[in-house]
Coordinates of C-alpha atoms in Angstrom, one line a residue:
N25 CA 0.0 0.0 0.0
K26 CA 1.2 3.5 -0.9
R27 CA 0.5 6.0 1.9
K28 CA 1.7 9.3 3.2
A29 CA 4.1 8.9 6.1
N30 CA 1.8 10.4 8.7
S31 CA -0.9 7.8 7.9
W32 CA 1.2 4.6 7.8
E33 CA 0.0 2.1 10.3
G34 CA 1.8 -1.2 10.8
G35 CA -1.3 -2.7 12.4
R36 CA -3.0 -2.3 9.1
S37 CA -0.4 -4.6 7.6
A38 CA -1.1 -7.2 10.3
K39 CA -4.8 -7.0 9.6
G40 CA -4.2 -7.5 5.9
N41 CA -2.3 -10.7 6.6
K42 CA -5.5 -12.7 7.1
V43 CA -5.5 -12.2 10.9
G44 CA -9.1 -11.2 10.5
R45 CA -9.3 -9.7 14.0
A46 CA -8.6 -6.3 15.6
Q47 CA -5.1 -5.7 17.0
V48 CA -3.5 -3.2 19.2
T49 CA 0.1 -1.9 19.0
V50 CA 2.3 -3.3 21.7
Q51 CA 5.6 -1.8 20.5
L52 CA 6.6 0.3 17.5
D53 CA 10.2 1.4 16.8
V54 CA 11.0 3.7 13.9
Q55 CA 14.5 4.5 12.8
F56 CA 14.8 7.6 10.6
V57 CA 17.8 7.1 8.3
A58 CA 17.3 10.0 5.8
S59 CA 15.0 13.0 5.4
P60 CA 12.3 12.9 2.7
H61 CA 11.6 16.1 0.8
V62 CA 8.3 17.9 1.3
G63 CA 5.9 16.4 -1.2
D64 CA 7.7 13.1 -1.6
F65 CA 5.4 10.1 -1.9
L66 CA 6.4 7.5 0.7
V67 CA 6.0 3.8 0.2
A68 CA 6.1 1.4 3.2
R69 CA 6.7 -2.3 2.4
G70 CA 6.1 -4.5 5.4
T71 CA 6.6 -8.1 6.1
V72 CA 5.4 -10.4 8.8
V73 CA 8.5 -11.7 10.6
R74 CA 6.6 -14.1 12.9
M75 CA 3.0 -14.7 13.9
T76 CA 1.9 -16.5 17.0
R77 CA -1.6 -17.2 18.2
A78 CA -1.6 -13.9 20.1
L79 CA 1.1 -11.7 18.5
V80 CA 2.2 -10.4 15.1
F81 CA 5.8 -9.3 14.6
L82 CA 6.3 -6.9 11.6
R83 CA 9.2 -5.2 9.9
A84 CA 9.0 -2.5 7.3
D85 CA 11.1 -0.3 5.1
I86 CA 9.9 3.2 4.1
H87 CA 11.1 4.6 0.8
A88 CA 10.9 8.0 -1.0
A89 CA 11.4 7.0 -4.6
E90 CA 14.3 4.5 -4.4
R91 CA 15.8 6.1 -1.3
L92 CA 15.4 4.4 2.1
V93 CA 14.2 7.0 4.6
A94 CA 13.1 4.9 7.6
T95 CA 12.8 1.4 8.9
A96 CA 10.3 0.1 11.4
N97 CA 9.8 -2.9 13.7
G98 CA 6.6 -3.5 15.6
I99 CA 4.6 -6.0 17.6
W100 CA 0.8 -6.2 17.6
K101 CA -1.4 -8.1 20.0
I102 CA -4.4 -9.9 18.3
L103 CA -7.4 -9.1 20.4
G104 CA -9.3 -12.0 21.7
A105 CA -6.4 -14.4 21.4

């Protein structure tokens, strides 16, 4: 999904991975490695690193064009699990 940086939600990636239930963010770490320019379109590509019955572990890279501007790691709790 292509989104502006201020609306990127890792939990949305977890939901899109057939979890099918609501989640809450347990931990989210973002490392900013470069500064995008005003107006740059940011693309976040996330992957599920591991999924247990109750938790989803995600990693993502955020790019402006071909330039890496941030990386993120997060853990989401699957509600009701």
